Every structure is written in C-alpha cells, then in structure tokens.
Amino acid sequence: MAKFLVTALEAALLLALALAVATARKRTRAHLYFSLFLTTVSVWLLSGFIDRLFAHPSAFFITTQYRFAYSAATFGVAFFFLFGLDFYRGLRRGGVLDLLILSSALLLFLASLTDLIIRRAEAAGGAYLVQYGSLYPLFAVYFASLGGGGLLCILLQWRHSRGMDRWRALYILIGFGLFFLLAFVFTILLPGIMTRDVTSDYTFLAVLIPAAFTTYAIMRYRLLDVRIAVRRLFAYLFSLTLLGIPLLVLFSLLHGRWPENQALDGAVSFITLAAALGLAPAAREVGYRLASRFLFTGLYDEVELLHRASETLSTPDMRTGIREATHLVCEKLGLTELTVVIPREIFTGKADWLAGTRRGEGGLATFHEISYSGSPLHRLITSPVVLEDITARRSPASIAESMKKAGLVALLPIRGSLGEVGVLLVGHKVRGAVDPVDLEFLGRFCERAGIYIENYLLSNYLLTQLEEARKAQHKIEELDSLKTDIINVTSHEFRTPITVLQGYSMVLKDRFPQLSEEKRRECLENIIQSCQRLTSLLDQFITISRFQNKEAPVSKQVIPVQAVFEDLKNELEPEQGLRVRSQTPQERVMVSTDRSYLTLLLRNILSNAIRFSPPDSPVILRADLEDDRVRISVRDFGKGMDPSEVRNIFNPFDRLEDVDKHHSGAGLGLYIVRLIADLLETEIEVDTEPGRGTEFSFRLPVWREAT
C-alpha cells in the first residue's frame, strides 16, 4: 500500500509537470512530446502497484498489469526519443523519422497487449514469476535504442550549447540518463535473465530522480519555458482550494437539512452555486497574486509585457514611446540597458539616433541622444549577435571588444516589413544572466518596435513628400502667375519702345529729306534707347529663366570688394557715377563668392537706389568687416518705404514706383536680386523708413590668407 501511495504521488507530480508543459505560452513539438512522455510515465507508474490494493490478485490480473505497463513503456520511450530529437534540432520540423518512430511504437504497443512479449505473470513468495514471449528481446532492443538515442540527442545538444541551454541539457541528461539506465537494468535486463522479478519495484521509485532534476531545471533554468504555466497551475489549485473546499463543506452541511421543504433546500443550493460563481474571479486573482509572490518572483508574463510595451510604443512622439517602452521592459527583465539605435543611413543624416533606458546610481533613467561616433554597434545587422556566440567565433572579434566595452550582451536587429530599420542594444542583467528566453522575448519586442518605427518613418516621409508637393504646387502657381504677369507687363513695357521704334522709323522713312541733321540724330537716339530698353527687358527674362531652371552654377573665387565697387561705378554714366560713394575698410577686404553674380546683384540694387533718390543726393556703396563675414550695403536717401511694403518688393513685377511716374522697368530687378541671394547662400536685409531713405545689405564669407 505504501509503494502504491508513493507512486501515486510521483504520478501526480509528473501529470502536473505534463500539464505545465502542455499549457506553456510557447508550444513547440518538443513541448508536445515531452508532455506526452510525462503523461505515459505517470500512467506506467500507476500500473506498477495496482495489485497491492488486493490481498490475493489473480494471475490474469497481474499478467494484464504487466502487459499494460509494457505497452505504456513502448509509447513512453518513443515520446522521449522524439523529445530529445526535437530538443536537439530546435525549430526544424519533423518528418518521416517521426512517423516511423510513432508507427513502430504503435505496433509494439499492440504486441505488448498479447502474449508475444509477456506470456504470463503471477505473484508467488513475495516476487513475480514472469514468462516472456518471443518478441521480448525485440522489446529490450527497442527500449535501449530509443532511450539511448534520446539521451544521445540531448548529449549532442549539451555539447553544442552554451550558457543556459547547456545547463538545461545537462540536468535532463543526468536525470533521465540515470532513470533509463535503472529502468533497463531493473525492469528489462535482470527480469529477463532471472525467472523471478524482484527488481522492477525499485525502478518505479527511481522516477523521483528525473522528476527532481526536471523540476529543478524548470524552476532554475526555465526548461521549455513552463514557469508561467506552473505559476498559473498553482494559482488555479490554490484558488480551487481556497474557494471550492469551504463551499463544498458549506453545501454538504446545509444540503438536506430541510427535507420537508424542497424549495428552501433548492434555494440554499442556488445561493451556494451563485456564491461560487461570484467569488471565483476574486479567488483566482488572490491565487495568482500569491503565486506571483512565492513562485518565480522575477518572472514576467511575456504576452502581457509585450502587449503593454506595444501600447506604450504607440504614441505620436517616437522618442517618448521608445523611452517608455524600453523603461518598462528594462524594469521587468532587470536589465542594465536597453537602447534602440536608428542608424544615420535610415534617417539619411550625419548622425545616429539613440533612445532607450540605462540603469545608473539613481535607478533606471530614459534618454535620447544623437551620436556622431560611427560606432560599429550602431550599424544595421540582419541576425542577432550574442556575446557568447562571438566567443565561439561566430562573429568578428572587434564586435566582441566593442560590446564588452559598452557593457552589452547582445545586439538584435529591429526589422520592419521593408527590412532592417535599427538595432537593439541589450545590456547585462542585474541578477543572473540574459538567457535565450529573454532574447526571444526581446526579439518579439524588436518586431513590434520595427513596425512602429517603420510606420513613423514612413509617415514622416509622406509628410515630407506632402510638404514638397505643396511647395511644388506653390511653385507651379507662382510660375503660372509669373506667366500671366509677363503677358500683362510685356503688353505694357514692350508696347512703349515698339511704338517709339515704329513712330520714329516711319518719320525717317516718310520725311527723311525734310528733316534737319539734328532732328534725324534725335530720331535715331530715340530708336537706340528703345532698342536698349527692349534688350534690357529680354536680358532680365533670360536671367530669371536660367535661375529658375537651375542653369546658373555658382563658381566661387576670391574677389577684392573694392575692385567690384570700382567696376560698378565705371559702368554708370558719368553723372550717376559721381553720385556713388564707395567705402571699404583700410585693409584689403576679400570675399569668397561668384564675381559675376555679386556684380549683377549689386548692379540691380544700385540701379534702384539711383533711380529712386533725388539727383543731387549721394548713394553709399559700403563694405564692413564683421568677424568672419563682410557686410555689403547700398544706401540711398530717397523717400523710403513703409516697412509693410518690404515683404513684397522681391516678388516679380512688384514695382517700387507707380507706373505713371516711371515708364521704364518691369519690376524684375529685385526679384533677380532675391534669386541671386539664394544662389550665393545669403539673405537680403532691408532697412527703410518713409522720408529717411532705404538701405539694402547682405553678408558674404570673408577670405583671409593663411598665416
């Protein structure tokens, strides 16, 4: 009886482990086979001592018990071999071998239920007398081959693993290695040699060895990642005990107390059932809280944590979302650092973008920074880089040195639907080591972060494209307006000189003999002035077209400012040149810019200054040194402008005077000035006030000889 109770407790433990493995968050083929193996072993255990419940069991009963135990063992050892195989080959799918093993197990299972393996068994003199069938040697070979094959797969996994995986494989190897050795010797080998089975009882007790090692591996090294399932199983059993037992006791005490009043008795039953339903959620919550307090206190629920991190990421501001999400994950996993890096090639910038969480003296702190270091840790990768793997020569040694110096244990790719968009830098754990389960969770976190970052970058790109489209639309509207203005202006500006040309040409043609020499000369001068006016308008249109079509490259050179001033004065008519006064510092001022564009810019400004100031007033052309810049200005002493008018003077066809007062100029001079200023990477400033005159100024980089 005592042996039966011990094996029943062992079977209950294995069934609990099987349930935990089967309900794990991450279920693979290895989970399935290991759960089935534990289940069949628990059934095998229960079949071992059932006869002890009876005083004188019959030979038929013991024979059936033996056959049932051997049939359970055929599937148990098959499931163990398939578990070891999947434990070694990882996520690779099974194939023909799995089907072959299961088929052979089924055939041997059916044979175990006949006399081919166990012909007869009976109890006699405190031992079992067993007669074995013709296929018993085949069963022994089958058991040794699959049990040894499963252990060999686990041994290979142990040899090729590092860190946590190595310890997991070691505990499975030790526990089940001893178990299969004892099971083969005490249950198959010795009973097959001796006619009296006196050793198999000890094999059932030997199940404690793999059960203990497996339980330790689950709790200490996260074997098959079933800790969440174990915690929930404990919470379920605790809440069932906390709620179910008191209610059952209460129901048993109250039910049937009022046999004469069936309505009252039914009401009590209904109230008890309603109390069970109402209190069940609260009991489950209490059970889970207690389970979280006493079982795996450092454990995190991967699904819940990933869901919370995803919600945190989904904020309008990417920096805030990444900082808060990494802070949450760092806190739950106990990491020293978790940093999201978006390399410069993703942003098409000159620096790498970093955001995350680091652990310092004051605890966890989030950060966001820009790095110009060009660190190899910030470059895009296509697969995870783990420091332990680098030691095994799977990655360049330079990366290992950089990771050790930065205090990192892994680099994980952050991948979106279109490819890699960043890198996740993973620091050490405060307690313990970062194991494959943590890296697997962080990999799923990277998938969520990759989608979020990609969407954010795409939305930013689309916004940029939209802004560029709006600018292009504005440009098209501006060009369309420009065409309309050209038609309007040219219809006025070209008509006047053409009318003059036509009129004086007709006069010369029809009345040439009657005209005096002086009158002929006057007609020709008016014709020349009209031609010059037309040429000037055409030149302005051609210049604007070149600038707008980007057909005007800038050719920088070192230019003496005083020489440019002198050239401009020499271009003017004598009376206008006398009005222009140039002022430059005593030392020779040189600038680095395009001379032709600088001259054209100043020519247009100077022309307006002469044109819109009294004939007897001077125009000041000045250069001043300001640190590493030269400020060039043109000042007149005309009537000035209202500051509100300044914003429009650089638009095409906006005149500084009324058309009826000045019958020349298309209003393109200052528009050309604006285009040239953009090319020379400078900005035109206007200082004006009605009655005080106007000053146009801009700045260019100064050039100094190297000393």
XYZ file of C-alpha atoms in Angstrom:
707
model
C 0.000 0.000 0.000
C 2.836 2.409 0.854
C 4.500 1.781 -2.511
C 1.233 2.498 -4.303
C 0.820 5.803 -2.452
C 4.417 6.803 -3.307
C 3.962 6.001 -6.988
C 0.593 7.773 -6.977
C 2.278 10.929 -5.643
C 5.004 10.551 -8.284
C 2.378 10.155 -10.983
C 0.534 13.242 -9.745
C 3.771 15.248 -9.871
C 4.505 14.083 -13.424
C 0.946 14.850 -14.534
C 1.275 18.366 -13.085
C 4.547 18.817 -14.984
C 2.927 17.445 -18.153
C 0.064 19.924 -17.795
C 2.502 22.794 -17.235
C 4.491 21.850 -20.345
C 1.347 21.427 -22.450
C -0.036 24.831 -21.420
C 3.210 26.766 -21.854
C 2.986 30.054 -23.758
C 5.402 28.912 -26.389
C 4.412 25.428 -27.519
C 6.719 23.532 -29.889
C 6.955 19.899 -30.931
C 9.400 19.384 -28.084
C 6.731 20.627 -25.649
C 4.205 18.178 -27.116
C 6.476 15.138 -26.982
C 7.783 15.916 -23.504
C 4.243 16.374 -22.194
C 3.168 13.048 -23.733
C 6.252 11.363 -22.313
C 5.495 12.584 -18.781
C 1.873 11.513 -19.157
C 2.762 7.983 -20.293
C 5.339 7.667 -17.489
C 2.686 8.667 -14.936
C 0.332 6.009 -16.398
C 3.166 3.491 -16.276
C 3.739 4.377 -12.630
C 0.104 3.883 -11.683
C 0.097 0.457 -13.339
C 3.013 -0.788 -11.277
C 1.410 -1.339 -7.878
C -2.304 -1.704 -8.512
C -2.103 -5.351 -7.457
C -1.019 -4.234 -3.975
C -4.527 -2.953 -3.407
C -5.772 -6.541 -3.415
C -4.947 -9.312 -0.940
C -4.710 -12.141 -3.497
C -4.639 -10.833 -7.071
C -5.132 -13.440 -9.752
C -2.543 -14.405 -12.351
C -4.747 -12.931 -15.089
C -4.859 -9.582 -13.260
C -1.063 -9.462 -12.799
C -0.476 -10.552 -16.409
C -2.774 -7.761 -17.624
C -0.980 -5.314 -15.313
C 2.407 -6.312 -16.765
C 1.169 -6.050 -20.333
C -0.342 -2.626 -19.674
C 2.926 -1.378 -18.102
C 4.975 -2.610 -21.071
C 2.544 -1.103 -23.584
C 2.770 2.235 -21.789
C 6.566 1.952 -21.830
C 6.617 1.493 -25.645
C 4.999 4.876 -26.223
C 6.855 6.490 -23.316
C 10.299 5.691 -24.697
C 9.159 6.721 -28.213
C 7.954 10.103 -26.962
C 11.232 10.574 -25.058
C 13.280 9.878 -28.194
C 11.208 12.337 -30.239
C 11.525 14.930 -27.461
C 15.319 14.522 -27.431
C 15.393 14.775 -31.212
C 13.340 17.989 -31.265
C 15.294 19.372 -28.304
C 18.428 18.974 -30.424
C 17.142 20.086 -33.832
C 15.240 23.112 -32.477
C 12.522 24.622 -34.664
C 13.175 22.393 -37.657
C 10.084 20.392 -38.495
C 9.864 16.638 -38.064
C 9.277 14.363 -40.995
C 9.446 10.723 -41.965
C 11.503 9.769 -38.893
C 8.775 10.973 -36.507
C 6.150 8.986 -38.387
C 8.391 5.898 -38.424
C 9.035 6.025 -34.674
C 5.353 6.502 -33.823
C 4.354 3.690 -36.193
C 6.836 1.281 -34.612
C 5.629 2.308 -31.143
C 2.039 1.569 -32.161
C 2.965 -1.880 -33.487
C 4.931 -2.748 -30.369
C 2.115 -1.326 -28.220
C -0.332 -3.743 -29.823
C 2.161 -6.601 -29.428
C 2.537 -5.751 -25.722
C -1.152 -6.422 -25.189
C -0.686 -10.023 -26.407
C 1.499 -12.925 -25.270
C 4.249 -12.010 -27.742
C 6.101 -10.057 -25.047
C 4.557 -11.169 -21.722
C 3.023 -14.646 -21.813
C 2.144 -14.973 -18.140
C 2.892 -13.275 -14.805
C 1.854 -14.192 -11.254
C 2.764 -13.342 -7.658
C 4.458 -16.040 -5.606
C 6.544 -15.845 -2.432
C 6.923 -12.051 -2.399
C 8.118 -11.936 -6.022
C 6.710 -12.089 -9.527
C 7.091 -15.128 -11.759
C 7.170 -13.925 -15.367
C 7.160 -15.912 -18.589
C 8.388 -13.805 -21.528
C 7.215 -14.119 -25.112
C 9.145 -14.439 -28.361
C 9.331 -10.682 -29.000
C 10.728 -9.788 -25.605
C 14.325 -9.421 -26.928
C 12.976 -7.087 -29.631
C 11.309 -5.009 -26.938
C 14.600 -4.816 -24.992
C 16.474 -3.678 -28.116
C 13.699 -1.174 -28.908
C 13.787 0.271 -25.383
C 17.584 0.538 -25.293
C 17.793 2.020 -28.805
C 15.180 4.737 -28.398
C 16.120 5.557 -24.807
C 19.803 5.710 -25.727
C 19.009 7.670 -28.923
C 17.057 10.278 -26.951
C 19.929 10.636 -24.477
C 22.389 10.918 -27.388
C 20.396 13.808 -28.893
C 20.378 15.594 -25.529
C 24.134 14.935 -25.205
C 24.739 16.497 -28.627
C 22.628 19.488 -27.642
C 24.682 19.799 -24.443
C 27.954 19.733 -26.391
C 26.816 22.388 -28.877
C 25.115 24.682 -26.358
C 26.397 27.461 -24.169
C 25.104 29.215 -21.078
C 21.546 28.444 -20.004
C 20.893 25.924 -22.797
C 23.910 23.910 -21.678
C 22.664 23.676 -18.110
C 19.182 22.668 -19.246
C 20.545 19.831 -21.366
C 22.840 18.734 -18.536
C 20.055 18.313 -15.996
C 17.863 16.436 -18.461
C 20.824 14.223 -19.393
C 21.696 13.382 -15.791
C 18.140 12.802 -14.589
C 16.815 10.739 -17.469
C 20.168 9.051 -18.103
C 20.077 7.538 -14.615
C 16.381 6.728 -14.962
C 16.695 4.865 -18.268
C 19.779 3.021 -17.050
C 17.974 1.831 -13.918
C 14.770 1.101 -15.848
C 16.620 -1.005 -18.420
C 18.653 -2.927 -15.844
C 15.965 -3.468 -13.165
C 12.893 -3.789 -15.398
C 14.121 -5.424 -18.607
C 17.621 -6.874 -18.270
C 17.607 -8.545 -14.836
C 13.987 -9.814 -15.028
C 14.801 -11.245 -18.458
C 17.785 -13.152 -17.088
C 16.092 -14.320 -13.889
C 12.753 -16.092 -13.768
C 11.809 -14.206 -10.618
C 11.199 -10.412 -10.945
C 12.417 -8.917 -7.671
C 13.958 -5.661 -9.007
C 11.269 -3.834 -11.030
C 9.757 -2.297 -7.891
C 12.885 -0.168 -7.458
C 12.523 1.264 -10.981
C 9.202 2.847 -10.119
C 10.834 4.616 -7.199
C 13.691 5.742 -9.479
C 11.249 8.063 -11.242
C 11.999 10.520 -8.420
C 15.435 11.119 -9.982
C 14.335 12.571 -13.370
C 11.324 14.238 -11.748
C 13.580 16.088 -9.304
C 16.122 17.101 -11.958
C 13.381 18.188 -14.381
C 11.600 20.232 -11.735
C 14.871 21.957 -10.810
C 15.643 22.681 -14.460
C 12.171 24.158 -14.941
C 12.445 26.410 -11.905
C 16.109 27.384 -12.145
C 16.860 27.319 -15.871
C 13.430 27.840 -17.451
C 13.294 24.429 -19.079
C 10.853 24.657 -22.008
C 9.672 27.980 -20.542
C 6.840 26.483 -18.482
C 7.211 28.681 -15.410
C 4.187 30.801 -16.267
C 2.152 27.631 -16.709
C 3.419 26.285 -13.364
C 2.514 29.534 -11.657
C -0.972 29.543 -13.184
C -1.480 25.893 -12.289
C -0.554 26.696 -8.697
C -2.869 29.707 -8.731
C -5.693 27.540 -10.077
C -5.183 24.807 -7.476
C -4.850 27.364 -4.683
C -7.996 29.258 -5.713
C -9.832 25.948 -6.053
C -8.758 25.012 -2.550
C -9.484 28.477 -1.175
C -12.967 28.649 -2.647
C -14.037 25.127 -3.519
C -13.399 23.299 -0.262
C -15.229 25.805 2.013
C -18.187 25.936 -0.355
C -18.353 22.151 -0.616
C -18.247 21.869 3.171
C -20.926 24.540 3.497
C -23.079 22.887 0.849
C -22.748 19.465 2.489
C -23.735 20.915 5.852
C -26.768 22.772 4.550
C -27.997 20.443 1.823
C -30.662 18.062 3.050
C -31.243 19.860 6.336
C -34.781 20.718 5.271
C -36.101 17.597 3.517
C -39.668 18.633 4.194
C -39.120 21.974 2.443
C -37.665 21.316 -1.000
C -37.964 24.967 -2.040
C -35.715 26.088 0.832
C -33.278 23.305 0.110
C -33.154 24.365 -3.564
C -32.687 27.988 -2.573
C -29.670 27.061 -0.432
C -28.179 25.120 -3.347
C -28.783 28.026 -5.704
C -27.211 30.553 -3.284
C -24.162 28.303 -2.847
C -23.752 27.988 -6.629
C -24.181 31.744 -7.101
C -21.572 32.396 -4.403
C -19.155 30.053 -6.187
C -19.650 31.845 -9.495
C -19.425 35.289 -7.935
C -16.349 34.618 -5.833
C -14.440 32.586 -8.465
C -12.772 35.604 -10.201
C -11.713 37.084 -6.859
C -10.363 33.725 -5.679
C -8.445 33.310 -8.932
C -6.943 36.805 -8.581
C -5.906 36.089 -4.984
C -4.401 32.774 -6.055
C -2.448 34.402 -8.874
C -1.169 37.162 -6.598
C 0.059 34.622 -4.077
C 1.581 32.517 -6.851
C 3.397 35.602 -8.159
C 4.693 36.302 -4.651
C 6.003 32.821 -3.886
C 6.715 31.259 -7.298
C 9.293 32.757 -9.683
C 9.196 36.265 -8.245
C 11.341 37.573 -11.102
C 9.104 36.067 -13.759
C 7.300 38.182 -16.324
C 4.332 37.244 -18.438
C 5.703 37.597 -21.971
C 2.345 38.097 -23.678
C 1.160 40.683 -21.159
C 4.516 42.513 -21.139
C 4.679 42.558 -24.939
C 1.135 43.908 -25.088
C 1.940 46.673 -22.592
C 5.165 47.562 -24.411
C 3.284 47.725 -27.727
C 0.691 50.060 -26.231
C 3.471 52.246 -24.839
C 5.202 52.389 -28.220
C 2.042 53.584 -29.960
C 2.437 57.254 -29.103
C 2.602 60.173 -31.552
C 6.128 61.037 -30.421
C 8.568 58.258 -31.312
C 11.164 59.369 -28.753
C 8.671 59.255 -25.892
C 7.233 55.912 -26.996
C 10.618 54.191 -27.260
C 11.879 55.622 -23.957
C 8.793 54.499 -22.029
C 8.657 51.068 -23.690
C 12.339 50.315 -23.035
C 11.945 51.528 -19.446
C 9.081 49.065 -18.936
C 10.998 46.139 -20.462
C 14.216 47.041 -18.609
C 12.342 47.100 -15.325
C 10.618 43.746 -15.882
C 13.706 41.923 -17.186
C 16.123 43.587 -14.747
C 18.468 44.827 -17.486
C 21.177 47.448 -17.140
C 20.494 48.926 -20.580
C 18.102 48.696 -23.482
C 18.808 51.119 -26.322
C 17.123 51.493 -29.694
C 19.500 52.765 -32.384
C 18.330 54.081 -35.744
C 21.488 54.446 -37.879
C 22.202 57.549 -39.895
C 21.560 55.765 -43.193
C 17.904 55.286 -42.208
C 17.495 58.977 -41.396
C 19.813 59.931 -44.284
C 21.600 62.208 -41.869
C 25.072 62.685 -40.406
C 24.495 61.026 -37.017
C 22.899 58.000 -35.378
C 19.656 58.397 -33.420
C 19.575 56.722 -29.970
C 16.780 56.387 -27.426
C 16.279 53.981 -24.540
C 16.858 53.300 -20.868
C 20.016 52.893 -18.772
C 20.487 51.901 -15.160
C 22.574 54.280 -13.062
C 23.131 55.052 -9.413
C 19.671 56.576 -9.159
C 17.984 53.613 -10.872
C 16.544 53.417 -14.383
C 16.612 56.599 -16.446
C 15.445 57.162 -20.010
C 17.471 59.140 -22.541
C 17.518 60.383 -26.112
C 20.702 61.466 -27.841
C 22.411 61.922 -31.198
C 25.699 60.072 -31.760
C 28.358 61.115 -34.268
C 30.786 58.367 -33.159
C 30.123 55.988 -36.042
C 30.333 53.045 -33.613
C 30.161 49.568 -35.224
C 27.486 48.727 -32.640
C 25.162 51.199 -34.381
C 25.287 49.582 -37.807
C 22.400 47.556 -39.210
C 22.550 43.777 -38.739
C 20.436 41.014 -40.272
C 20.679 38.438 -37.456
C 21.182 38.563 -33.653
C 24.712 38.972 -32.329
C 25.195 37.437 -28.864
C 28.402 37.934 -26.898
C 28.611 34.233 -26.009
C 28.329 33.309 -29.674
C 31.118 35.712 -30.571
C 33.373 33.820 -28.172
C 32.546 30.723 -30.202
C 33.898 32.544 -33.320
C 30.549 33.201 -34.910
C 31.093 36.926 -35.237
C 34.036 39.320 -35.661
C 36.210 39.768 -32.576
C 36.116 43.567 -32.955
C 32.378 43.495 -32.258
C 33.054 41.500 -29.079
C 35.504 44.102 -27.815
C 33.067 46.915 -28.544
C 30.238 45.059 -26.803
C 32.346 44.303 -23.720
C 33.469 47.912 -23.512
C 29.862 49.136 -23.762
C 28.586 46.548 -21.268
C 26.327 44.792 -23.787
C 25.460 41.111 -24.100
C 23.531 41.141 -27.377
C 22.664 43.137 -30.484
C 19.278 42.395 -32.020
C 18.028 43.569 -35.434
C 14.936 45.779 -35.442
C 13.145 44.792 -38.604
C 10.072 46.232 -40.294
C 8.100 44.891 -43.214
C 10.523 46.516 -45.680
C 13.759 45.481 -43.961
C 16.013 46.451 -41.062
C 15.401 49.885 -39.567
C 17.507 49.768 -36.398
C 19.453 47.848 -33.755
C 18.524 46.985 -30.154
C 21.453 47.140 -27.715
C 20.904 44.773 -24.775
C 22.797 45.229 -21.501
C 23.529 42.750 -18.710
C 21.045 41.596 -16.125
C 21.368 42.978 -12.618
C 20.819 39.473 -11.243
C 21.563 36.334 -13.187
C 22.231 36.202 -16.894
C 20.299 37.080 -20.020
C 19.135 33.689 -21.306
C 17.615 32.585 -24.626
C 14.084 33.074 -23.312
C 14.851 36.755 -22.616
C 16.458 37.132 -26.040
C 13.457 35.501 -27.668
C 11.121 37.953 -25.950
C 13.357 40.883 -26.913
C 13.280 39.582 -30.483
C 9.492 39.822 -30.485
C 9.791 43.283 -28.923
C 12.084 44.221 -31.827
C 9.405 43.068 -34.284
C 6.836 45.357 -32.675
C 9.317 48.231 -32.427
C 10.350 47.706 -36.062
C 6.770 48.032 -37.307
C 6.246 51.112 -35.136
C 9.495 52.803 -36.225
C 8.876 51.956 -39.880
C 5.359 53.395 -39.741
C 6.672 56.507 -38.023
C 9.427 56.995 -40.599
C 7.018 56.338 -43.458
C 4.524 58.835 -42.062
C 7.306 61.395 -41.714
C 8.412 60.640 -45.264
C 4.875 61.053 -46.531
C 4.528 64.328 -44.644
C 7.804 65.486 -46.179
C 6.615 64.436 -49.611
C 3.328 66.224 -48.986
C 5.179 69.367 -47.976
C 7.360 69.124 -51.073
C 4.237 68.605 -53.169
C 2.713 71.702 -51.631
C 5.882 73.640 -52.378
C 5.847 72.307 -55.921
C 2.205 73.306 -56.253
C 3.027 76.734 -54.897
C 5.902 76.934 -57.354
C 3.611 75.954 -60.225
C 1.075 78.542 -59.103
C 3.861 81.088 -58.840
C 5.101 80.248 -62.337
C 1.569 80.379 -63.676
C 1.141 83.766 -62.045
C 4.515 84.775 -63.435
C 3.400 83.868 -66.952
C 0.252 85.901 -66.521
C 2.266 88.829 -65.175
C 4.734 88.501 -68.037
C 1.894 88.807 -70.514
C 0.448 91.798 -68.685
C 3.786 93.554 -68.189
C 5.185 92.843 -71.611
C 1.987 94.134 -73.201
C 2.760 97.451 -71.496
C 6.546 97.508 -71.285
C 7.160 96.285 -74.827
C 4.439 98.434 -76.411
C 6.085 101.739 -75.454
C 9.529 101.148 -77.019
C 7.995 99.384 -80.016
C 5.658 102.347 -80.535
C 8.669 104.663 -80.344
C 10.590 102.480 -82.802
C 7.692 102.363 -85.199
C 6.942 106.067 -84.938
C 10.457 107.364 -85.459
C 11.134 104.788 -88.184
C 8.061 105.997 -90.069
C 9.172 109.607 -89.619
C 12.613 108.832 -91.024
C 11.131 106.899 -93.893
C 8.468 109.400 -94.947
C 10.140 112.725 -94.102
C 13.819 111.970 -94.192
C 14.680 114.711 -96.823
C 12.725 117.393 -94.975
C 14.348 116.671 -91.573
C 17.346 118.573 -90.391
C 20.501 116.775 -89.316
C 19.741 117.478 -85.665
C 16.205 116.081 -85.989
C 17.476 112.967 -87.712
C 20.013 112.430 -84.913
C 17.239 112.845 -82.306
C 15.111 110.216 -84.048
C 17.993 107.779 -84.177
C 18.827 108.323 -80.488
C 15.206 107.568 -79.516
C 15.320 104.427 -81.652
C 18.567 103.324 -79.942
C 17.135 103.964 -76.450
C 14.031 101.948 -77.280
C 16.199 99.090 -78.575
C 18.292 99.207 -75.379
C 15.122 99.119 -73.298
C 13.877 96.061 -75.178
C 17.276 94.379 -74.815
C 17.299 95.069 -71.071
C 13.830 93.513 -70.642
C 14.820 90.445 -72.656
C 18.027 90.054 -70.651
C 16.035 90.121 -67.413
C 13.646 87.433 -68.637
C 16.539 85.244 -69.807
C 18.345 85.685 -66.485
C 15.249 84.700 -64.497
C 14.708 81.663 -66.718
C 18.295 80.492 -66.132
C 17.965 80.881 -62.364
C 14.608 79.122 -62.172
C 15.772 76.216 -64.343
C 18.959 75.899 -62.258
C 21.115 76.569 -65.287
C 23.314 79.022 -63.399
C 26.039 77.196 -61.431
C 27.977 79.146 -58.820
C 31.710 79.405 -59.383
C 33.322 80.692 -56.192
C 36.565 82.642 -56.278
C 38.454 85.102 -54.125
C 37.345 88.642 -55.009
C 38.533 92.048 -53.747
C 35.414 94.005 -52.779
C 36.952 97.369 -53.706
C 37.545 96.147 -57.287
C 33.886 95.150 -57.642
C 32.829 98.584 -56.388
C 35.081 100.311 -58.919
C 33.770 98.175 -61.804
C 30.193 99.078 -60.897
C 30.961 102.806 -60.809
C 32.715 102.611 -64.185
C 29.627 101.035 -65.746
C 27.468 104.028 -64.786
C 27.019 107.221 -66.744
C 29.402 109.967 -65.592
C 26.789 111.991 -63.682
C 25.486 108.827 -61.964
C 28.996 107.606 -61.155
C 29.729 110.853 -59.371
C 26.776 110.249 -57.040
C 28.048 106.802 -55.929
C 30.466 106.898 -52.994
C 32.206 103.657 -52.082
C 33.515 102.992 -48.556
C 35.679 99.988 -47.603
C 37.969 99.247 -44.631
C 41.562 100.337 -44.880
C 42.834 96.786 -45.254
C 42.132 94.922 -48.421
C 38.826 93.071 -47.986
C 38.423 89.805 -49.904
C 35.322 87.624 -50.160
C 34.789 84.094 -51.446
C 31.881 84.134 -53.900
C 30.897 84.240 -57.582
C 32.028 87.575 -59.043
C 29.536 87.769 -61.910
C 26.566 87.091 -59.637
C 27.799 89.532 -56.991
C 28.169 92.212 -59.637
C 24.705 91.547 -61.071
C 23.150 91.617 -57.596
C 24.788 94.949 -56.709
C 24.023 96.383 -60.144
C 20.290 95.837 -59.685
C 20.271 97.249 -56.152
C 22.436 100.219 -57.163
C 20.225 100.924 -60.176
C 17.153 101.151 -57.954
C 18.981 103.325 -55.423
C 19.996 105.836 -58.111
C 16.604 105.719 -59.692
C 14.536 106.312 -56.543
C 16.611 109.019 -54.856
C 16.957 112.717 -55.678
C 19.504 113.506 -58.441
C 21.589 115.599 -56.072
C 21.701 113.018 -53.251
C 24.559 110.527 -52.865
C 24.294 106.701 -52.926
C 26.591 104.940 -50.450
C 28.174 101.631 -51.514
C 29.838 100.238 -48.384
C 31.662 97.163 -47.040
C 32.221 96.442 -43.310
C 34.078 93.590 -41.583
C 32.038 91.600 -39.046
C 34.203 88.766 -37.662
C 34.349 86.163 -40.432
C 31.765 87.918 -42.616
C 31.721 91.037 -44.819
C 28.589 93.155 -44.709
C 27.962 94.862 -48.067
C 25.292 97.586 -48.189
C 23.776 100.062 -50.647
C 22.106 103.113 -49.101
C 20.128 105.863 -50.751
C 18.487 108.996 -49.325
C 15.215 108.851 -51.227
C 11.686 108.909 -49.898
C 11.976 105.413 -48.375
C 9.192 102.878 -47.965
C 6.673 101.787 -45.428
C 8.007 98.644 -43.649
C 4.801 96.805 -44.592
C 5.759 97.142 -48.263
C 9.140 95.446 -47.820
C 7.753 91.902 -47.838
C 6.503 92.311 -51.411
C 9.330 94.172 -53.113
C 11.227 90.969 -54.003
C 8.247 89.467 -55.809
C 8.320 89.572 -59.606
C 6.617 92.550 -61.283
C 6.181 94.449 -57.998
C 7.334 97.998 -58.698
C 8.781 100.449 -56.259
C 7.012 103.279 -58.086
C 3.748 103.901 -59.777
C 3.663 103.118 -63.479
C 2.511 106.576 -64.363
C 5.590 108.112 -62.719
C 8.258 105.887 -64.178
C 7.635 104.437 -67.565
C 10.533 102.010 -67.577
C 11.271 98.782 -65.757
C 9.220 95.621 -65.441
C 9.626 95.174 -61.694
C 12.075 92.277 -62.093
C 15.265 93.814 -60.707
C 14.737 92.946 -57.038
C 13.253 89.566 -57.960
C 16.561 88.792 -59.683
C 18.341 90.054 -56.559
C 16.392 87.517 -54.461
C 17.254 84.669 -56.835
C 20.965 85.568 -56.805
C 20.967 85.856 -52.990
C 19.590 82.311 -52.769
C 22.358 81.064 -55.052
C 25.050 82.841 -53.004
C 23.501 81.451 -49.754
C 22.898 84.860 -48.246
C 19.892 86.911 -47.221
C 18.954 90.429 -48.252
C 18.067 92.736 -45.378
C 16.144 95.973 -45.923
C 16.285 98.908 -43.541
C 13.856 101.618 -44.592
C 11.540 104.280 -43.255
C 9.412 106.863 -45.061
C 11.378 110.077 -45.542
C 14.673 108.526 -44.401
C 15.802 106.528 -47.402
C 16.499 102.817 -47.804
C 19.454 100.522 -47.175
C 19.851 97.077 -48.746
C 22.524 94.836 -47.171
C 23.763 91.235 -47.205
C 26.726 89.278 -45.838
C 29.362 87.123 -47.520
C 32.138 84.985 -46.013
C 35.442 86.835 -45.710
C 38.605 85.298 -47.103
C 41.915 85.672 -45.306
C 45.291 84.430 -46.358
C 46.632 81.503 -44.317
C 49.455 82.531 -41.971
